[in-house]
PDB file of C-alpha atoms and ligand atoms in Angstrom:
ATOM      1  CA  MET W 175     -46.668  12.056  -1.757  1.00 84.00           C
ATOM      2  CA  SER W 176     -46.584  14.049   2.026  1.00 85.00           C
ATOM      3  CA  THR W 177     -48.497  12.273   3.979  1.00 84.00           C
ATOM      4  CA  TRP W 178     -49.094  12.787   7.274  1.00 88.00           C
ATOM      5  CA  ALA W 179     -46.328  12.230   9.335  1.00 88.00           C
ATOM      6  CA  ASN W 180     -44.134  12.374   7.063  1.00 89.00           C
ATOM      7  CA  LEU W 181     -41.206  14.295   8.059  1.00 89.00           C
ATOM      8  CA  GLY W 182     -38.208  13.311   6.548  1.00 89.00           C
ATOM      9  CA  LEU W 183     -37.426  12.717   2.646  1.00 92.00           C
ATOM     10  CA  GLN W 184     -40.452  11.633   0.366  1.00 93.00           C
ATOM     11  CA  ASP W 185     -39.565   8.458  -1.230  1.00 93.00           C
ATOM     12  CA  SER W 186     -37.177   8.574  -4.534  1.00 94.00           C
ATOM     13  CA  ALA W 187     -38.936   7.948  -7.195  1.00 95.00           C
ATOM     14  CA  SER W 188     -35.475   8.788  -9.777  1.00 96.00           C
ATOM     15  CA  PRO W 189     -32.245   8.107  -9.457  1.00 95.00           C
ATOM     16  CA  LEU W 190     -31.208  11.579  -8.609  1.00 95.00           C
ATOM     17  CA  MET W 191     -33.631  11.666  -5.860  1.00 96.00           C
ATOM     18  CA  GLU W 192     -31.455   8.741  -4.397  1.00 96.00           C
ATOM     19  CA  GLN W 193     -27.901  10.092  -5.126  1.00 97.00           C
ATOM     20  CA  LEU W 194     -30.167  13.426  -3.475  1.00 97.00           C
ATOM     21  CA  ILE W 195     -31.609  11.201   0.198  1.00 96.00           C
ATOM     22  CA  PHE W 196     -28.256   9.484  -0.069  1.00 97.00           C
ATOM     23  CA  PHE W 197     -26.031  12.414   0.011  1.00 97.00           C
ATOM     24  CA  HIS W 198     -28.703  13.815   3.103  1.00 97.00           C
ATOM     25  CA  ASP W 199     -28.391  10.654   5.023  1.00 96.00           C
ATOM     26  CA  HIS W 200     -24.067  11.234   4.605  1.00 97.00           C
ATOM     27  CA  ALA W 201     -24.316  15.027   5.602  1.00 97.00           C
ATOM     28  CA  LEU W 202     -26.088  13.644   8.262  1.00 97.00           C
ATOM     29  CA  LEU W 203     -24.320  10.897   9.730  1.00 97.00           C
ATOM     30  CA  ILE W 204     -21.521  13.847   9.963  1.00 97.00           C
ATOM     31  CA  LEU W 205     -23.757  16.284  11.593  1.00 97.00           C
ATOM     32  CA  VAL W 206     -24.456  14.078  13.847  1.00 98.00           C
ATOM     33  CA  MET W 207     -20.677  12.799  15.056  1.00 96.00           C
ATOM     34  CA  ILE W 208     -19.563  16.899  14.929  1.00 96.00           C
ATOM     35  CA  THR W 209     -22.768  17.326  18.297  1.00 98.00           C
ATOM     36  CA  VAL W 210     -22.276  14.415  19.334  1.00 98.00           C
ATOM     37  CA  LEU W 211     -18.673  15.676  20.291  1.00 96.00           C
ATOM     38  CA  VAL W 212     -18.179  19.007  20.958  1.00 96.00           C
ATOM     39  CA  GLY W 213     -21.671  18.492  23.032  1.00 98.00           C
ATOM     40  CA  TYR W 214     -19.490  16.552  24.864  1.00 97.00           C
ATOM     41  CA  LEU W 215     -16.327  18.601  25.335  1.00 95.00           C
ATOM     42  CA  MET W 216     -18.593  21.091  26.346  1.00 96.00           C
ATOM     43  CA  PHE W 217     -20.478  19.065  29.289  1.00 97.00           C
ATOM     44  CA  MET W 218     -17.233  17.782  30.338  1.00 95.00           C
ATOM     45  CA  LEU W 219     -15.837  21.359  30.616  1.00 94.00           C
ATOM     46  CA  PHE W 220     -18.544  21.548  34.002  1.00 95.00           C
ATOM     47  CA  PHE W 221     -16.313  18.874  35.762  1.00 94.00           C
ATOM     48  CA  ASN W 222     -13.134  20.329  34.113  1.00 91.00           C
ATOM     49  CA  THR W 223     -10.322  21.747  37.561  1.00 90.00           C
ATOM     50  CA  TYR W 224      -7.245  21.899  35.440  1.00 87.00           C
ATOM     51  CA  ILE W 225      -5.293  25.047  35.621  1.00 86.00           C
ATOM     52  CA  ASN W 226      -3.123  26.590  34.270  1.00 86.00           C
ATOM     53  CA  ARG W 227      -1.190  30.177  34.487  1.00 89.00           C
ATOM     54  CA  PHE W 228       1.743  30.088  32.279  1.00 89.00           C
ATOM     55  CA  LEU W 229      -0.354  28.158  29.567  1.00 87.00           C
ATOM     56  CA  LEU W 230      -0.169  30.871  26.322  1.00 90.00           C
ATOM     57  CA  HIS W 231      -0.330  29.400  23.552  1.00 91.00           C
ATOM     58  CA  GLY W 232      -0.281  25.490  22.943  1.00 91.00           C
ATOM     59  CA  GLN W 233       0.688  24.793  18.705  1.00 94.00           C
ATOM     60  CA  LEU W 234       0.273  21.373  17.717  1.00 95.00           C
ATOM     61  CA  ILE W 235      -3.561  21.608  20.028  1.00 92.00           C
ATOM     62  CA  GLU W 236      -4.403  24.118  17.387  1.00 94.00           C
ATOM     63  CA  MET W 237      -2.818  22.748  14.275  1.00 96.00           C
ATOM     64  CA  ILE W 238      -5.422  19.674  14.569  1.00 96.00           C
ATOM     65  CA  TRP W 239      -8.281  21.498  15.665  1.00 93.00           C
ATOM     66  CA  THR W 240      -8.057  23.854  12.175  1.00 96.00           C
ATOM     67  CA  ILE W 241      -6.808  21.242   9.657  1.00 97.00           C
ATOM     68  CA  LEU W 242      -9.000  18.771  10.823  1.00 95.00           C
ATOM     69  CA  PRO W 243     -12.651  20.945  10.298  1.00 95.00           C
ATOM     70  CA  ALA W 244     -11.595  21.233   6.623  1.00 97.00           C
ATOM     71  CA  ILE W 245     -10.205  18.455   6.048  1.00 97.00           C
ATOM     72  CA  ILE W 246     -14.173  16.618   7.555  1.00 96.00           C
ATOM     73  CA  LEU W 247     -15.269  19.940   5.153  1.00 97.00           C
ATOM     74  CA  LEU W 248     -14.077  18.368   2.195  1.00 97.00           C
ATOM     75  CA  PHE W 249     -16.062  14.389   3.196  1.00 96.00           C
ATOM     76  CA  ILE W 250     -18.646  17.484   2.124  1.00 97.00           C
ATOM     77  CA  ALA W 251     -17.617  19.022   0.085  1.00 97.00           C
ATOM     78  CA  LEU W 252     -16.611  16.350  -3.072  1.00 97.00           C
ATOM     79  CA  PRO W 253     -19.945  14.179  -3.308  1.00 97.00           C
ATOM     80  CA  SER W 254     -22.158  17.432  -3.240  1.00 97.00           C
ATOM     81  CA  LEU W 255     -19.719  18.875  -5.680  1.00 97.00           C
ATOM     82  CA  ARG W 256     -20.702  15.883  -8.034  1.00 97.00           C
ATOM     83  CA  LEU W 257     -24.085  15.831  -7.226  1.00 96.00           C
ATOM     84  CA  LEU W 258     -24.234  19.573  -8.824  1.00 95.00           C
ATOM     85  CA  TYR W 259     -22.950  18.377 -11.979  1.00 95.00           C
ATOM     86  CA  LEU W 260     -25.123  15.075 -12.053  1.00 94.00           C
ATOM     87  CA  LEU W 261     -27.972  16.855 -11.452  1.00 93.00           C
ATOM     88  CA  ASP W 262     -27.118  19.453 -14.321  1.00 92.00           C
ATOM     89  CA  GLU W 263     -26.282  16.635 -16.719  1.00 91.00           C
ATOM     90  CA  ILE W 264     -29.179  15.890 -19.525  1.00 90.00           C
ATOM     91  CA  ASN W 265     -28.577  12.435 -21.501  1.00 86.00           C
ATOM     92  CA  GLU W 266     -30.076  12.875 -24.918  1.00 92.00           C
ATOM     93  CA  PRO W 267     -34.003  13.022 -23.526  1.00 94.00           C
ATOM     94  CA  SER W 268     -36.565  11.608 -25.551  1.00 93.00           C
ATOM     95  CA  VAL W 269     -39.735  14.299 -23.832  1.00 94.00           C
ATOM     96  CA  THR W 270     -39.136  17.331 -23.517  1.00 95.00           C
ATOM     97  CA  LEU W 271     -41.612  19.076 -21.675  1.00 96.00           C
ATOM     98  CA  LYS W 272     -42.274  23.206 -21.295  1.00 96.00           C
ATOM     99  CA  SER W 273     -43.749  24.349 -18.323  1.00 96.00           C
ATOM    100  CA  ILE W 274     -44.350  27.956 -17.399  1.00 97.00           C
ATOM    101  CA  GLY W 275     -45.813  29.817 -14.636  1.00 96.00           C
ATOM    102  CA  HIS W 276     -48.273  33.032 -14.033  1.00 96.00           C
ATOM    103  CA  GLN W 277     -49.885  33.873 -11.295  1.00 93.00           C
ATOM    104  CA  TRP W 278     -51.394  31.507 -10.618  1.00 94.00           C
ATOM    105  CA  TYR W 279     -51.596  28.805 -12.374  1.00 96.00           C
ATOM    106  CA  TRP W 280     -49.343  26.246 -14.516  1.00 97.00           C
ATOM    107  CA  SER W 281     -49.044  25.482 -18.756  1.00 96.00           C
ATOM    108  CA  TYR W 282     -47.061  22.676 -20.445  1.00 96.00           C
ATOM    109  CA  GLU W 283     -46.628  22.948 -23.846  1.00 95.00           C
ATOM    110  CA  TYR W 284     -45.718  19.276 -25.113  1.00 93.00           C
ATOM    111  CA  SER W 285     -43.792  20.728 -28.160  1.00 89.00           C
ATOM    112  CA  ASP W 286     -41.750  17.048 -29.332  1.00 90.00           C
ATOM    113  CA  PHE W 287     -45.697  16.691 -30.519  1.00 87.00           C
ATOM    114  CA  ASN W 288     -48.079  19.768 -32.116  1.00 78.00           C
ATOM    115  CA  ASP W 289     -50.459  21.732 -30.509  1.00 79.00           C
ATOM    116  CA  ILE W 290     -50.523  19.926 -27.324  1.00 90.00           C
ATOM    117  CA  GLU W 291     -50.785  22.925 -24.381  1.00 91.00           C
ATOM    118  CA  PHE W 292     -52.947  23.365 -21.665  1.00 94.00           C
ATOM    119  CA  ASP W 293     -53.347  25.101 -18.228  1.00 96.00           C
ATOM    120  CA  SER W 294     -53.221  23.489 -14.697  1.00 96.00           C
ATOM    121  CA  TYR W 295     -55.056  24.670 -12.026  1.00 97.00           C
ATOM    122  CA  MET W 296     -55.543  23.870  -8.494  1.00 97.00           C
ATOM    123  CA  ILE W 297     -58.834  21.973  -7.438  1.00 96.00           C
ATOM    124  CA  PRO W 298     -61.038  24.082  -5.091  1.00 95.00           C
ATOM    125  CA  THR W 299     -61.270  22.011  -1.933  1.00 94.00           C
ATOM    126  CA  ASN W 300     -65.227  22.676  -2.923  1.00 94.00           C
ATOM    127  CA  GLU W 301     -64.884  20.722  -6.122  1.00 94.00           C
ATOM    128  CA  LEU W 302     -63.138  17.549  -4.971  1.00 93.00           C
ATOM    129  CA  SER W 303     -63.663  14.223  -5.673  1.00 92.00           C
ATOM    130  CA  ASN W 304     -63.262  12.141  -3.010  1.00 92.00           C
ATOM    131  CA  ASP W 305     -60.267  10.984  -3.108  1.00 91.00           C
ATOM    132  CA  GLY W 306     -58.292  14.157  -4.327  1.00 90.00           C
ATOM    133  CA  PHE W 307     -56.343  15.527  -2.624  1.00 93.00           C
ATOM    134  CA  ARG W 308     -56.437  18.652  -0.687  1.00 93.00           C
ATOM    135  CA  LEU W 309     -55.061  22.021  -2.698  1.00 94.00           C
ATOM    136  CA  LEU W 310     -52.807  19.511  -4.143  1.00 94.00           C
ATOM    137  CA  ASP W 311     -54.618  18.135  -7.390  1.00 95.00           C
ATOM    138  CA  VAL W 312     -55.242  19.833 -10.648  1.00 96.00           C
ATOM    139  CA  ASP W 313     -57.985  19.610 -13.443  1.00 94.00           C
ATOM    140  CA  ASN W 314     -55.364  18.804 -15.521  1.00 95.00           C
ATOM    141  CA  ARG W 315     -52.377  16.728 -14.596  1.00 95.00           C
ATOM    142  CA  ILE W 316     -48.830  16.538 -17.332  1.00 96.00           C
ATOM    143  CA  VAL W 317     -48.831  12.437 -18.473  1.00 96.00           C
ATOM    144  CA  LEU W 318     -45.342  11.652 -19.437  1.00 96.00           C
ATOM    145  CA  PRO W 319     -43.791   8.318 -19.829  1.00 96.00           C
ATOM    146  CA  MET W 320     -41.756   6.082 -17.158  1.00 95.00           C
ATOM    147  CA  ASN W 321     -38.054   4.269 -17.299  1.00 95.00           C
ATOM    148  CA  SER W 322     -37.324   7.034 -20.677  1.00 95.00           C
ATOM    149  CA  GLN W 323     -35.453  10.837 -20.379  1.00 96.00           C
ATOM    150  CA  ILE W 324     -37.410  13.711 -19.686  1.00 96.00           C
ATOM    151  CA  ARG W 325     -36.033  16.764 -20.462  1.00 95.00           C
ATOM    152  CA  ILE W 326     -38.623  20.633 -18.716  1.00 95.00           C
ATOM    153  CA  LEU W 327     -37.896  24.675 -19.745  1.00 96.00           C
ATOM    154  CA  VAL W 328     -39.070  26.187 -17.379  1.00 97.00           C
ATOM    155  CA  THR W 329     -39.944  29.976 -17.563  1.00 97.00           C
ATOM    156  CA  ALA W 330     -42.956  32.665 -15.780  1.00 97.00           C
ATOM    157  CA  ALA W 331     -45.224  34.474 -17.348  1.00 96.00           C
ATOM    158  CA  ASP W 332     -45.364  36.564 -15.234  1.00 95.00           C
ATOM    159  CA  VAL W 333     -43.007  37.005 -11.351  1.00 97.00           C
ATOM    160  CA  ILE W 334     -41.022  33.864 -10.151  1.00 97.00           C
ATOM    161  CA  HIS W 335     -42.179  30.554  -9.713  1.00 97.00           C
ATOM    162  CA  SER W 336     -40.672  27.557  -8.955  1.00 97.00           C
ATOM    163  CA  TRP W 337     -41.241  23.790 -10.851  1.00 97.00           C
ATOM    164  CA  THR W 338     -40.271  21.884  -8.337  1.00 96.00           C
ATOM    165  CA  ILE W 339     -42.104  17.251  -7.728  1.00 96.00           C
ATOM    166  CA  PRO W 340     -40.033  16.365  -4.613  1.00 95.00           C
ATOM    167  CA  ALA W 341     -40.054  12.330  -5.089  1.00 95.00           C
ATOM    168  CA  LEU W 342     -37.680  13.310  -8.434  1.00 95.00           C
ATOM    169  CA  GLY W 343     -35.239  16.420  -6.760  1.00 94.00           C
ATOM    170  CA  VAL W 344     -36.519  18.220  -9.682  1.00 95.00           C
ATOM    171  CA  LYS W 345     -36.337  21.860  -7.627  1.00 95.00           C
ATOM    172  CA  VAL W 346     -36.147  24.778 -11.655  1.00 96.00           C
ATOM    173  CA  ASP W 347     -36.864  28.687 -11.092  1.00 96.00           C
ATOM    174  CA  GLY W 348     -39.325  29.968 -13.533  1.00 96.00           C
ATOM    175  CA  THR W 349     -38.104  33.694 -14.717  1.00 96.00           C
ATOM    176  CA  PRO W 350     -38.967  36.110 -16.081  1.00 97.00           C
ATOM    177  CA  GLY W 351     -37.526  36.198 -19.889  1.00 96.00           C
ATOM    178  CA  ARG W 352     -35.309  32.540 -18.657  1.00 96.00           C
ATOM    179  CA  LEU W 353     -35.313  29.539 -20.182  1.00 96.00           C
ATOM    180  CA  ASN W 354     -34.247  26.541 -17.473  1.00 96.00           C
ATOM    181  CA  GLN W 355     -33.114  23.741 -18.477  1.00 95.00           C
ATOM    182  CA  THR W 356     -33.443  20.158 -16.131  1.00 94.00           C
ATOM    183  CA  ASN W 357     -34.250  17.055 -16.641  1.00 94.00           C
ATOM    184  CA  PHE W 358     -34.642  13.476 -14.812  1.00 94.00           C
ATOM    185  CA  PHE W 359     -35.708   9.929 -15.131  1.00 96.00           C
ATOM    186  CA  MET W 360     -39.331   8.716 -13.500  1.00 96.00           C
ATOM    187  CA  ASN W 361     -38.217   4.636 -12.113  1.00 95.00           C
ATOM    188  CA  ARG W 362     -41.641   4.040 -11.863  1.00 95.00           C
ATOM    189  CA  PRO W 363     -45.324   4.330 -12.695  1.00 96.00           C
ATOM    190  CA  GLY W 364     -47.985   7.032 -10.182  1.00 95.00           C
ATOM    191  CA  LEU W 365     -48.911  10.346  -9.364  1.00 95.00           C
ATOM    192  CA  PHE W 366     -45.813  12.504  -7.926  1.00 96.00           C
ATOM    193  CA  TYR W 367     -47.195  16.218  -7.194  1.00 96.00           C
ATOM    194  CA  GLY W 368     -45.091  19.389  -6.121  1.00 95.00           C
ATOM    195  CA  GLN W 369     -46.112  22.903  -5.539  1.00 96.00           C
ATOM    196  CA  CYS W 370     -44.523  25.717  -6.340  1.00 96.00           C
ATOM    197  CA  SER W 371     -41.557  26.923  -4.086  1.00 95.00           C
ATOM    198  CA  GLU W 372     -41.079  30.446  -5.140  1.00 96.00           C
ATOM    199  CA  ILE W 373     -43.098  33.411  -3.400  1.00 96.00           C
ATOM    200  CA  CYS W 374     -44.726  34.920  -5.994  1.00 96.00           C
ATOM    201  CA  GLY W 375     -47.787  36.299  -4.856  1.00 94.00           C
ATOM    202  CA  ALA W 376     -51.670  35.986  -2.846  1.00 95.00           C
ATOM    203  CA  ASN W 377     -51.553  32.535  -4.249  1.00 96.00           C
ATOM    204  CA  HIS W 378     -48.478  31.009  -4.494  1.00 96.00           C
ATOM    205  CA  SER W 379     -50.074  27.755  -2.307  1.00 95.00           C
ATOM    206  CA  PHE W 380     -52.194  26.746  -4.953  1.00 96.00           C
ATOM    207  CA  MET W 381     -50.729  26.583  -8.407  1.00 96.00           C
ATOM    208  CA  PRO W 382     -49.295  22.663  -7.218  1.00 97.00           C
ATOM    209  CA  ILE W 383     -47.772  20.208  -9.900  1.00 97.00           C
ATOM    210  CA  VAL W 384     -49.354  16.474 -11.156  1.00 97.00           C
ATOM    211  CA  ILE W 385     -47.400  14.177 -13.172  1.00 97.00           C
ATOM    212  CA  GLU W 386     -49.093  10.911 -14.048  1.00 96.00           C
ATOM    213  CA  SER W 387     -46.039   8.662 -14.975  1.00 96.00           C
ATOM    214  CA  VAL W 388     -47.495   5.504 -16.595  1.00 97.00           C
ATOM    215  CA  PRO W 389     -45.531   2.383 -19.509  1.00 97.00           C
ATOM    216  CA  VAL W 390     -44.918   4.547 -22.643  1.00 96.00           C
ATOM    217  CA  ASN W 391     -47.325   2.701 -24.750  1.00 96.00           C
ATOM    218  CA  TYR W 392     -49.982   3.990 -22.550  1.00 96.00           C
ATOM    219  CA  PHE W 393     -48.133   7.752 -22.839  1.00 95.00           C
ATOM    220  CA  ILE W 394     -48.300   7.671 -27.249  1.00 94.00           C
ATOM    221  CA  LYS W 395     -52.210   6.030 -26.924  1.00 94.00           C
ATOM    222  CA  TRP W 396     -52.981   9.919 -24.454  1.00 93.00           C
ATOM    223  CA  ILE W 397     -50.724  11.909 -26.994  1.00 92.00           C
ATOM    224  CA  SER W 398     -52.376  10.681 -30.058  1.00 90.00           C
ATOM    225  CA  ASN W 399     -55.525  11.059 -27.637  1.00 88.00           C
ATOM    226  CA  ASN W 400     -55.226  14.911 -27.632  1.00 86.00           C
ATOM    227  CA  ILE W 401     -53.623  15.355 -31.019  1.00 79.00           C
ATOM    228  CA  ASN W 402     -56.470  14.375 -32.790  1.00 61.00           C
ATOM    229  CA  SER W 403     -59.169  16.697 -30.605  1.00 55.00           C
TER     230      SER W 403
HETATM  231 CU1  LIG U 230     -45.908  30.485  -8.697  1.00 92.17          CU
HETATM  232 CU2  LIG U 230     -45.221  30.800  -6.215  1.00 92.17          CU
END
């Protein structure tokens, strides 16, 4: 999760987020190079003493400074397109999780297993335990197996919400009347925190998401415990 003075992206917990971070760094590097070059040129203009009274056009230089930015944009557009299709790829998921956005909480359904469904509310600050995270912890966490392909189906019951977990590189809008799909793969155990990121009303800030990433046998144990009850 994000902590104090954390300005960059969170550490990735999935291969897709790793790729997103690589792309971010790549784009940022190109941006820095352009900013430095343009900044240098603009600064040097102050000291320019050359004057050419008869200058009307310069075909060659205009050709260069038109085509060069187009080529640079290609170096951003192609990896971006690669990522876009990579994020959309579904690879035979072993678990499907449905998440439904409400004003203002999430409810979850594990439709692979009979009648496992629950609501997930934020824990209010006055009820928080000492090791809890304010405005981020929930009463019922999602439990999912690590090292498995997971599909999530997102929708909403009232207004548009967005199911977003930065560490996993997942951000899907939940829209009433629609069913959106995405997938992820958690490559380490842990708690992954997220928040709704579609302005959905007065308590938009207070419908966080918590995933418990656990080994597969723990997940099976959790599932069987919840089916019996
Ligand atoms: Cu739900 Cu913002």
